[in-house]
Amino acid sequence: MDFDLSDDQRMIKDSVERLIADRYGFESRRALMRNPEGWSREMWAQMAELGLLGVAFDEAHGGFGGGPVETMLIAEAFGRGLVVEPYFATVVLGAGLIRRAGSADQQAAYLPQVASGELLLAFAHHERHARNDLAHVAATATEQDGVWTITGEKSLVLHGDTADKVIVSARVAGETTDHNGIGLFVVDAVGLNRRGYATQDGQRAAEIAFDATPAEAVLSLDGFPAIAATVDAAIAFVCAEAVGGMAEMHSSTVDYMKTRKQFGRAIGEFQVLQHRAVDMFVNLEQSRSMALYATMMAEEPDAAERARAISSAKVAIGRNGRAVGQEAIQLHGGIAMTMEYKVGHYFKRMTMIEKLFGDTEHHLAKVAQAGGAL
Amino acid sequence: MDLSFTAEERAFRDEMRDFFHTAIPERIRRKLREGLHHSNDDQIETQRILNARGIAVPNWPVAWGGQDWSPVQIYMWQDEMQQACVPFPLAFNCSMVGPVIAEFATEEHKQRFLPRAANLDDWWCQGFSEPGAGSDLASLRTTAVRDGDEWVINGQKTWTTLGQYADWIFVLARTDMAAKKQEGISFLLVDMKTPGITVRPIQTIDGGHEVNEVWFDEVRVPAGNLVGQENKGWDYAKFLLGNERTGIARIGISKSRIKRIRELAAFERVGEGRLIDEPKFREKLASVEIDLKALEMTQMRVVAQERTLPRGKPNPMSSVLKIKGSELQQATTELMMDVIGPYVAPFFTEEELEGRNEPPIGPDDAATAAPMYFNWRKISIYGGSNEIQRNILAKAVLGF
């Protein structure tokens, strides 16, 4: 057991942290977000240049041959920077599904384009009444003359407004909540009926309607296992991202307490506030531990063991992220209530992560049903 | 980064587990599993079995019976022992005075005290806290005045755990009344049979007798019983407290408590079903387990850091382990209270429980649930209260 990084991993960490430090300060981020698409294509090209987009792909697909640890390092740095480029949608979700469900030919066709930054993806899966049920798919896919067409409405599609291609889940058999009979299709986004919008945390999403829309490729006609595995990996990603955000909130709070003066002294001299900052630190460290655990279990082949670990991590991150975020705002006081100040933006991202892919209550119930976390 | 254990480490864990389950009598381990106190004879018997195998004091220098183990092995030894409900080697001997003697005392002291401490031939207790010196330990007022070849000790110590069985006590006493409070303290070894020592029991809210007051009235000890240098006792005390860096979370104990809670909750009925299947109860239990899982990972991170830290140097991260570890141990006692329900009420003394022939009233472990809940409130108070741990973190990590 060791927590040390390999030389290659340290190189990735250094390069992504340098990118965030140099190019992703609070003001720079606001400038990036002023692009019409809500993020920067130039930044995306730079991420491709640094090899971040293909970090987990095989070398044959233009990748780096990395795994969950490399992805975690990127996620944590992105969390510190509150990155708005569509990495999660394209690389973690879109390419994640292609890697898990696609054929060798499909992987060879799509993944190099993702790694080079030419192809943006999104995962059109969630539907209006699915809530936390990953198997809830009412959209349908039917085949005629060798062509599959999709009909149905997909909601909250992260970065669905700018994706070049969309991976769509659609039912090929069974009832709306059956695990079996969910197909995964690649649909060209040109001409799609999609309504894009901003999210609370400065990301983008879209509502997308499919009306006998033809698919350009079928990844799988039994896609649920790949969906579950990809979503588990995605949760591991946002757990690490949340740790980056919590670390920023915590250090920002501690710095502020050392400089902010009231009653003639730095507020950090008050023990009651020190202890609250310590509790934030304890929550941060416990979160870091669970993000590591999620990383360690993200590619676990036993789906039940993997899901139990990932749900445990999501619960811990959800609770700690909420506590750290609320305390960061409280300990800063009024300044943290302003859009001009960075802490509130981390708090908003934490809050959205808690609701993403199943909230705390949902994952807690899953862990409990699975017989506990140990 | 590789978060799995090596084949050698896994084999070591299995070896420890097998040994604890086979070599330590079930009658002793059962007491801990069911929340009963083990007796002093159980403590001695267990420690001698461990010592015969060479694993009572693996944290000591090899020359004095320690093992050349990695931090991971030390962690596994502790964790497996706790999960197997084996009484831990007496902390006052093995984690406290032993390492101090091995580090700072004379060769003669080492030869005289260490082998007997490892084998529990001498039972040690701790003379640190005083009525007026709790969290602010350095304000202690017990004095030791040099008179010829002797030190004359006067004062009162308190919270002396298991002092009623002790052969020896290690005492912090003020030897320079004029110096700043941390700088005038010395570390003395005192035979409990010395005239002038009085031990008075303190009954705690669970009804048990675990801690004592120890009074020193003109107690004369040989000058040679001073450890290290005069007036350096505070440094040795800090070393003593800094030595316990990872075991403090007592994760194995919380795990064994949770295992027991699951066993008993499977027997309790709620409506038509079992308590263990009740969603609210199950989720409460899962919440504690998730926190415990996180703490276990945090502990592994601290264990990994151990490789680079010198012995006796405190790692402020162990304060995180203490805070969360104590909260979780206490949380398990609350869960057990939930399992036992109204049957937490009947009260029996330990003597009544051990000698009884009648069946228990209510579920198994009913008689120990409330005493354990009451007693374990101490965990967030002793060894540096959780508020002191927060002070340490505020200063050492956050830079306040």
PDB file of C-alpha atoms in Angstrom, chain A residues 87-321:
ATOM      1  CA  TYR A  87     -14.522  17.471 -19.793  1.00  0.00           C
ATOM      2  CA  PHE A  88     -16.984  15.613 -17.614  1.00  0.00           C
ATOM      3  CA  ALA A  89     -19.611  15.349 -20.388  1.00  0.00           C
ATOM      4  CA  THR A  90     -17.198  14.471 -23.182  1.00  0.00           C
ATOM      5  CA  VAL A  91     -14.411  12.465 -21.580  1.00  0.00           C
ATOM      6  CA  VAL A  92     -15.878  10.939 -18.425  1.00  0.00           C
ATOM      7  CA  LEU A  93     -19.427  10.256 -19.612  1.00  0.00           C
ATOM      8  CA  GLY A  94     -19.364  10.180 -23.438  1.00  0.00           C
ATOM      9  CA  ALA A  95     -16.009   8.524 -23.998  1.00  0.00           C
ATOM     10  CA  GLY A  96     -16.546   6.435 -20.858  1.00  0.00           C
ATOM     11  CA  LEU A  97     -19.630   4.867 -22.453  1.00  0.00           C
ATOM     12  CA  ILE A  98     -17.850   4.292 -25.756  1.00  0.00           C
ATOM     13  CA  ARG A  99     -14.965   2.609 -23.926  1.00  0.00           C
ATOM     14  CA  ARG A 100     -17.269   0.370 -21.904  1.00  0.00           C
ATOM     15  CA  ALA A 101     -19.985  -0.401 -24.453  1.00  0.00           C
ATOM     16  CA  GLY A 102     -18.441   0.257 -27.871  1.00  0.00           C
ATOM     17  CA  SER A 103     -16.809  -2.266 -30.189  1.00  0.00           C
ATOM     18  CA  ALA A 104     -13.102  -2.102 -30.974  1.00  0.00           C
ATOM     19  CA  ASP A 105     -13.931  -0.411 -34.287  1.00  0.00           C
ATOM     20  CA  GLN A 106     -16.185   2.144 -32.602  1.00  0.00           C
ATOM     21  CA  GLN A 107     -13.545   2.928 -30.014  1.00  0.00           C
ATOM     22  CA  ALA A 108     -10.962   3.343 -32.769  1.00  0.00           C
ATOM     23  CA  ALA A 109     -13.329   5.647 -34.640  1.00  0.00           C
ATOM     24  CA  TYR A 110     -14.339   7.970 -31.801  1.00  0.00           C
ATOM     25  CA  LEU A 111     -11.737   7.978 -29.054  1.00  0.00           C
ATOM     26  CA  PRO A 112      -8.807   9.483 -31.012  1.00  0.00           C
ATOM     27  CA  GLN A 113     -11.072  12.368 -31.994  1.00  0.00           C
ATOM     28  CA  VAL A 114     -11.972  12.928 -28.362  1.00  0.00           C
ATOM     29  CA  ALA A 115      -8.320  12.816 -27.319  1.00  0.00           C
ATOM     30  CA  SER A 116      -7.381  15.395 -29.953  1.00  0.00           C
ATOM     31  CA  GLY A 117     -10.177  17.720 -28.914  1.00  0.00           C
ATOM     32  CA  GLU A 118     -12.080  17.534 -32.206  1.00  0.00           C
ATOM     33  CA  LEU A 119     -15.116  15.661 -30.930  1.00  0.00           C
ATOM     34  CA  LEU A 120     -17.424  16.848 -28.154  1.00  0.00           C
ATOM     35  CA  LEU A 121     -19.807  14.348 -26.602  1.00  0.00           C
ATOM     36  CA  ALA A 122     -22.744  14.354 -24.193  1.00  0.00           C
ATOM     37  CA  PHE A 123     -24.787  11.661 -22.500  1.00  0.00           C
ATOM     38  CA  ALA A 124     -28.520  12.068 -23.111  1.00  0.00           C
ATOM     39  CA  HIS A 125     -29.954   9.771 -20.468  1.00  0.00           C
ATOM     40  CA  HIS A 126     -31.977  11.484 -17.748  1.00  0.00           C
ATOM     41  CA  GLU A 127     -35.722  11.829 -18.259  1.00  0.00           C
ATOM     42  CA  ARG A 128     -38.263  14.012 -16.524  1.00  0.00           C
ATOM     43  CA  HIS A 129     -39.544  11.403 -14.053  1.00  0.00           C
ATOM     44  CA  ALA A 130     -36.427   9.275 -13.599  1.00  0.00           C
ATOM     45  CA  ARG A 131     -35.334  11.065 -10.401  1.00  0.00           C
ATOM     46  CA  ASN A 132     -32.522   8.796  -9.073  1.00  0.00           C
ATOM     47  CA  ASP A 133     -33.368   5.648 -11.047  1.00  0.00           C
ATOM     48  CA  LEU A 134     -30.611   5.035 -13.588  1.00  0.00           C
ATOM     49  CA  ALA A 135     -32.691   2.358 -15.309  1.00  0.00           C
ATOM     50  CA  HIS A 136     -35.619   4.693 -15.955  1.00  0.00           C
ATOM     51  CA  VAL A 137     -35.651   4.959 -19.764  1.00  0.00           C
ATOM     52  CA  ALA A 138     -38.916   5.648 -21.533  1.00  0.00           C
ATOM     53  CA  ALA A 139     -37.422   6.906 -24.803  1.00  0.00           C
ATOM     54  CA  THR A 140     -37.623   4.195 -27.412  1.00  0.00           C
ATOM     55  CA  ALA A 141     -35.459   2.978 -30.248  1.00  0.00           C
ATOM     56  CA  THR A 142     -36.757   0.963 -33.160  1.00  0.00           C
ATOM     57  CA  GLU A 143     -34.990  -0.662 -36.055  1.00  0.00           C
ATOM     58  CA  GLN A 144     -36.101  -0.589 -39.637  1.00  0.00           C
ATOM     59  CA  ASP A 145     -34.010  -1.699 -42.588  1.00  0.00           C
ATOM     60  CA  GLY A 146     -30.873  -1.753 -40.469  1.00  0.00           C
ATOM     61  CA  VAL A 147     -31.370   1.793 -39.208  1.00  0.00           C
ATOM     62  CA  TRP A 148     -32.229   2.563 -35.606  1.00  0.00           C
ATOM     63  CA  THR A 149     -34.333   5.612 -34.899  1.00  0.00           C
ATOM     64  CA  ILE A 150     -34.943   7.185 -31.496  1.00  0.00           C
ATOM     65  CA  THR A 151     -38.007   8.896 -30.114  1.00  0.00           C
ATOM     66  CA  GLY A 152     -38.327  10.519 -26.721  1.00  0.00           C
ATOM     67  CA  GLU A 153     -37.244  13.434 -24.565  1.00  0.00           C
ATOM     68  CA  LYS A 154     -34.002  13.697 -22.626  1.00  0.00           C
ATOM     69  CA  SER A 155     -33.419  16.208 -19.900  1.00  0.00           C
ATOM     70  CA  LEU A 156     -30.529  17.821 -17.994  1.00  0.00           C
ATOM     71  CA  VAL A 157     -28.064  16.680 -20.664  1.00  0.00           C
ATOM     72  CA  LEU A 158     -24.764  18.121 -19.436  1.00  0.00           C
ATOM     73  CA  HIS A 159     -23.134  20.159 -22.194  1.00  0.00           C
ATOM     74  CA  GLY A 160     -25.741  18.769 -24.556  1.00  0.00           C
ATOM     75  CA  ASP A 161     -26.013  22.177 -26.221  1.00  0.00           C
ATOM     76  CA  THR A 162     -22.516  22.106 -27.724  1.00  0.00           C
ATOM     77  CA  ALA A 163     -21.907  18.375 -28.190  1.00  0.00           C
ATOM     78  CA  ASP A 164     -21.074  17.185 -31.699  1.00  0.00           C
ATOM     79  CA  LYS A 165     -22.468  13.765 -30.994  1.00  0.00           C
ATOM     80  CA  VAL A 166     -24.797  12.568 -28.280  1.00  0.00           C
ATOM     81  CA  ILE A 167     -24.829   9.119 -26.687  1.00  0.00           C
ATOM     82  CA  VAL A 168     -28.511   8.356 -26.132  1.00  0.00           C
ATOM     83  CA  SER A 169     -30.076   5.680 -24.006  1.00  0.00           C
ATOM     84  CA  ALA A 170     -33.309   4.341 -25.439  1.00  0.00           C
ATOM     85  CA  ARG A 171     -35.454   1.344 -24.721  1.00  0.00           C
ATOM     86  CA  VAL A 172     -35.367  -1.538 -27.180  1.00  0.00           C
ATOM     87  CA  ALA A 173     -37.336  -3.931 -24.953  1.00  0.00           C
ATOM     88  CA  GLY A 174     -39.142  -4.176 -21.633  1.00  0.00           C
ATOM     89  CA  GLU A 175     -40.833  -1.722 -19.315  1.00  0.00           C
ATOM     90  CA  THR A 176     -39.703   1.804 -18.461  1.00  0.00           C
ATOM     91  CA  THR A 177     -37.669   0.853 -15.370  1.00  0.00           C
ATOM     92  CA  ASP A 178     -36.316  -2.547 -16.456  1.00  0.00           C
ATOM     93  CA  HIS A 179     -32.561  -2.933 -16.327  1.00  0.00           C
ATOM     94  CA  ASN A 180     -32.654  -5.080 -19.430  1.00  0.00           C
ATOM     95  CA  GLY A 181     -33.544  -3.720 -22.827  1.00  0.00           C
ATOM     96  CA  ILE A 182     -31.747  -0.369 -22.696  1.00  0.00           C
ATOM     97  CA  GLY A 183     -29.851   0.427 -25.885  1.00  0.00           C
ATOM     98  CA  LEU A 184     -27.025   2.931 -26.237  1.00  0.00           C
ATOM     99  CA  PHE A 185     -26.821   4.833 -29.503  1.00  0.00           C
ATOM    100  CA  VAL A 186     -24.581   7.478 -31.027  1.00  0.00           C
ATOM    101  CA  VAL A 187     -26.556  10.303 -32.625  1.00  0.00           C
ATOM    102  CA  ASP A 188     -25.086  13.112 -34.653  1.00  0.00           C
ATOM    103  CA  ALA A 189     -26.109  16.340 -32.989  1.00  0.00           C
ATOM    104  CA  VAL A 190     -26.459  18.360 -36.179  1.00  0.00           C
ATOM    105  CA  GLY A 191     -30.123  19.201 -36.621  1.00  0.00           C
ATOM    106  CA  LEU A 192     -31.181  17.976 -33.179  1.00  0.00           C
ATOM    107  CA  ASN A 193     -33.954  19.832 -31.433  1.00  0.00           C
ATOM    108  CA  ARG A 194     -32.121  21.049 -28.335  1.00  0.00           C
ATOM    109  CA  ARG A 195     -32.648  23.847 -25.866  1.00  0.00           C
ATOM    110  CA  GLY A 196     -29.479  24.875 -24.065  1.00  0.00           C
ATOM    111  CA  TYR A 197     -29.262  26.716 -20.756  1.00  0.00           C
ATOM    112  CA  ALA A 198     -26.865  27.592 -17.981  1.00  0.00           C
ATOM    113  CA  THR A 199     -26.848  25.677 -14.699  1.00  0.00           C
ATOM    114  CA  GLN A 200     -26.576  27.146 -11.196  1.00  0.00           C
ATOM    115  CA  ASP A 201     -22.873  26.355 -11.039  1.00  0.00           C
ATOM    116  CA  GLY A 202     -21.878  27.935 -14.333  1.00  0.00           C
ATOM    117  CA  GLN A 203     -21.937  24.759 -16.386  1.00  0.00           C
ATOM    118  CA  ARG A 204     -24.210  24.178 -19.384  1.00  0.00           C
ATOM    119  CA  ALA A 205     -26.979  21.664 -20.082  1.00  0.00           C
ATOM    120  CA  ALA A 206     -29.749  21.038 -22.591  1.00  0.00           C
ATOM    121  CA  GLU A 207     -33.168  19.527 -23.070  1.00  0.00           C
ATOM    122  CA  ILE A 208     -33.123  17.387 -26.193  1.00  0.00           C
ATOM    123  CA  ALA A 209     -36.104  15.983 -28.079  1.00  0.00           C
ATOM    124  CA  PHE A 210     -35.730  13.028 -30.411  1.00  0.00           C
ATOM    125  CA  ASP A 211     -38.428  12.371 -32.975  1.00  0.00           C
ATOM    126  CA  ALA A 212     -37.631   9.331 -35.076  1.00  0.00           C
ATOM    127  CA  THR A 213     -34.055  10.577 -35.074  1.00  0.00           C
ATOM    128  CA  PRO A 214     -31.662   8.179 -36.814  1.00  0.00           C
ATOM    129  CA  ALA A 215     -28.671   6.839 -34.883  1.00  0.00           C
ATOM    130  CA  GLU A 216     -25.305   6.692 -36.617  1.00  0.00           C
ATOM    131  CA  ALA A 217     -24.086   3.806 -34.481  1.00  0.00           C
ATOM    132  CA  VAL A 218     -25.321   1.267 -31.943  1.00  0.00           C
ATOM    133  CA  LEU A 219     -22.948   0.891 -29.000  1.00  0.00           C
ATOM    134  CA  SER A 220     -25.018  -1.733 -27.227  1.00  0.00           C
ATOM    135  CA  LEU A 221     -28.519  -3.174 -27.058  1.00  0.00           C
ATOM    136  CA  ASP A 222     -27.945  -4.172 -23.430  1.00  0.00           C
ATOM    137  CA  GLY A 223     -26.360  -1.001 -22.166  1.00  0.00           C
ATOM    138  CA  PHE A 224     -27.300  -0.862 -18.501  1.00  0.00           C
ATOM    139  CA  PRO A 225     -24.100  -2.430 -17.124  1.00  0.00           C
ATOM    140  CA  ALA A 226     -22.035   0.082 -19.112  1.00  0.00           C
ATOM    141  CA  ILE A 227     -24.250   2.938 -17.917  1.00  0.00           C
ATOM    142  CA  ALA A 228     -23.929   1.860 -14.295  1.00  0.00           C
ATOM    143  CA  ALA A 229     -20.159   1.445 -14.573  1.00  0.00           C
ATOM    144  CA  THR A 230     -19.750   4.795 -16.335  1.00  0.00           C
ATOM    145  CA  VAL A 231     -21.903   6.594 -13.798  1.00  0.00           C
ATOM    146  CA  ASP A 232     -19.909   5.010 -10.959  1.00  0.00           C
ATOM    147  CA  ALA A 233     -16.697   6.286 -12.551  1.00  0.00           C
ATOM    148  CA  ALA A 234     -18.378   9.658 -13.036  1.00  0.00           C
ATOM    149  CA  ILE A 235     -19.286   9.786  -9.348  1.00  0.00           C
ATOM    150  CA  ALA A 236     -15.668   8.988  -8.458  1.00  0.00           C
ATOM    151  CA  PHE A 237     -14.707  11.915 -10.685  1.00  0.00           C
ATOM    152  CA  VAL A 238     -17.050  14.413  -9.041  1.00  0.00           C
ATOM    153  CA  CYS A 239     -15.951  13.182  -5.597  1.00  0.00           C
ATOM    154  CA  ALA A 240     -12.365  14.145  -6.446  1.00  0.00           C
ATOM    155  CA  GLU A 241     -13.570  17.364  -8.018  1.00  0.00           C
ATOM    156  CA  ALA A 242     -15.481  18.163  -4.817  1.00  0.00           C
ATOM    157  CA  VAL A 243     -12.321  17.585  -2.769  1.00  0.00           C
ATOM    158  CA  GLY A 244     -10.534  20.184  -4.892  1.00  0.00           C
ATOM    159  CA  GLY A 245     -13.389  22.606  -4.318  1.00  0.00           C
ATOM    160  CA  MET A 246     -13.546  21.926  -0.582  1.00  0.00           C
ATOM    161  CA  ALA A 247      -9.785  22.408  -0.270  1.00  0.00           C
ATOM    162  CA  GLU A 248     -10.100  25.807  -1.949  1.00  0.00           C
ATOM    163  CA  MET A 249     -13.016  26.810   0.276  1.00  0.00           C
ATOM    164  CA  HIS A 250     -11.126  25.741   3.342  1.00  0.00           C
ATOM    165  CA  SER A 251      -7.856  27.493   2.534  1.00  0.00           C
ATOM    166  CA  SER A 252      -9.721  30.589   1.455  1.00  0.00           C
ATOM    167  CA  THR A 253     -11.613  30.621   4.755  1.00  0.00           C
ATOM    168  CA  VAL A 254      -8.472  30.174   6.853  1.00  0.00           C
ATOM    169  CA  ASP A 255      -6.666  32.925   4.922  1.00  0.00           C
ATOM    170  CA  TYR A 256      -9.604  35.238   5.325  1.00  0.00           C
ATOM    171  CA  MET A 257      -9.802  34.598   9.079  1.00  0.00           C
ATOM    172  CA  LYS A 258      -6.171  35.657   9.407  1.00  0.00           C
ATOM    173  CA  THR A 259      -6.684  38.990   7.658  1.00  0.00           C
ATOM    174  CA  ARG A 260     -10.234  40.037   8.469  1.00  0.00           C
ATOM    175  CA  LYS A 261     -10.202  42.259  11.566  1.00  0.00           C
ATOM    176  CA  GLN A 262     -13.137  42.914  13.858  1.00  0.00           C
ATOM    177  CA  PHE A 263     -13.149  44.095  17.471  1.00  0.00           C
ATOM    178  CA  GLY A 264      -9.560  45.164  16.887  1.00  0.00           C
ATOM    179  CA  ARG A 265      -8.128  41.766  16.007  1.00  0.00           C
ATOM    180  CA  ALA A 266      -8.069  39.081  13.325  1.00  0.00           C
ATOM    181  CA  ILE A 267     -11.215  36.991  13.639  1.00  0.00           C
ATOM    182  CA  GLY A 268      -8.979  33.897  13.444  1.00  0.00           C
ATOM    183  CA  GLU A 269      -7.904  34.643  17.016  1.00  0.00           C
ATOM    184  CA  PHE A 270     -11.336  33.663  18.276  1.00  0.00           C
ATOM    185  CA  GLN A 271     -11.272  30.060  19.430  1.00  0.00           C
ATOM    186  CA  VAL A 272     -14.892  29.412  18.539  1.00  0.00           C
ATOM    187  CA  LEU A 273     -14.090  30.257  14.909  1.00  0.00           C
ATOM    188  CA  GLN A 274     -10.817  28.323  14.944  1.00  0.00           C
ATOM    189  CA  HIS A 275     -12.625  25.191  15.999  1.00  0.00           C
ATOM    190  CA  ARG A 276     -15.128  25.582  13.206  1.00  0.00           C
ATOM    191  CA  ALA A 277     -12.297  25.936  10.708  1.00  0.00           C
ATOM    192  CA  VAL A 278     -10.784  22.764  12.200  1.00  0.00           C
ATOM    193  CA  ASP A 279     -14.049  20.917  11.726  1.00  0.00           C
ATOM    194  CA  MET A 280     -14.003  22.003   8.073  1.00  0.00           C
ATOM    195  CA  PHE A 281     -10.498  20.558   7.852  1.00  0.00           C
ATOM    196  CA  VAL A 282     -11.593  17.249   9.394  1.00  0.00           C
ATOM    197  CA  ASN A 283     -14.468  17.052   6.914  1.00  0.00           C
ATOM    198  CA  LEU A 284     -12.107  17.866   4.068  1.00  0.00           C
ATOM    199  CA  GLU A 285      -9.664  15.127   5.073  1.00  0.00           C
ATOM    200  CA  GLN A 286     -12.434  12.571   5.488  1.00  0.00           C
ATOM    201  CA  SER A 287     -13.664  13.566   2.017  1.00  0.00           C
ATOM    202  CA  ARG A 288     -10.197  13.204   0.563  1.00  0.00           C
ATOM    203  CA  SER A 289     -10.046   9.716   2.022  1.00  0.00           C
ATOM    204  CA  MET A 290     -13.379   8.781   0.467  1.00  0.00           C
ATOM    205  CA  ALA A 291     -12.423  10.251  -2.920  1.00  0.00           C
ATOM    206  CA  LEU A 292      -9.327   8.024  -2.810  1.00  0.00           C
ATOM    207  CA  TYR A 293     -11.511   5.068  -1.912  1.00  0.00           C
ATOM    208  CA  ALA A 294     -13.853   5.842  -4.815  1.00  0.00           C
ATOM    209  CA  THR A 295     -10.845   6.082  -7.132  1.00  0.00           C
ATOM    210  CA  MET A 296      -9.533   2.763  -5.898  1.00  0.00           C
ATOM    211  CA  MET A 297     -12.917   1.112  -6.498  1.00  0.00           C
ATOM    212  CA  ALA A 298     -13.913   2.922  -9.726  1.00  0.00           C
ATOM    213  CA  GLU A 299     -12.800   0.076 -12.014  1.00  0.00           C
ATOM    214  CA  GLU A 300     -13.703  -2.757  -9.632  1.00  0.00           C
ATOM    215  CA  PRO A 301     -15.165  -5.502 -11.842  1.00  0.00           C
ATOM    216  CA  ASP A 302     -17.638  -6.723  -9.199  1.00  0.00           C
ATOM    217  CA  ALA A 303     -20.490  -4.300  -9.901  1.00  0.00           C
ATOM    218  CA  ALA A 304     -22.150  -4.706  -6.492  1.00  0.00           C
ATOM    219  CA  GLU A 305     -18.930  -4.074  -4.553  1.00  0.00           C
ATOM    220  CA  ARG A 306     -18.122  -1.148  -6.793  1.00  0.00           C
ATOM    221  CA  ALA A 307     -21.562   0.400  -6.375  1.00  0.00           C
ATOM    222  CA  ARG A 308     -21.470   0.014  -2.616  1.00  0.00           C
ATOM    223  CA  ALA A 309     -18.120   1.796  -2.401  1.00  0.00           C
ATOM    224  CA  ILE A 310     -19.115   4.534  -4.829  1.00  0.00           C
ATOM    225  CA  SER A 311     -22.389   5.173  -3.015  1.00  0.00           C
ATOM    226  CA  SER A 312     -20.515   5.358   0.301  1.00  0.00           C
ATOM    227  CA  ALA A 313     -18.194   7.953  -1.167  1.00  0.00           C
ATOM    228  CA  LYS A 314     -21.084   9.943  -2.612  1.00  0.00           C
ATOM    229  CA  VAL A 315     -22.762  10.080   0.797  1.00  0.00           C
ATOM    230  CA  ALA A 316     -19.582  11.242   2.511  1.00  0.00           C
ATOM    231  CA  ILE A 317     -18.827  13.836  -0.156  1.00  0.00           C
ATOM    232  CA  GLY A 318     -22.406  15.071  -0.224  1.00  0.00           C
ATOM    233  CA  ARG A 319     -22.565  15.606   3.523  1.00  0.00           C
ATOM    234  CA  ASN A 320     -19.075  16.982   3.972  1.00  0.00           C
ATOM    235  CA  GLY A 321     -19.355  19.180   0.908  1.00  0.00           C
TER     236      GLY A 321
END
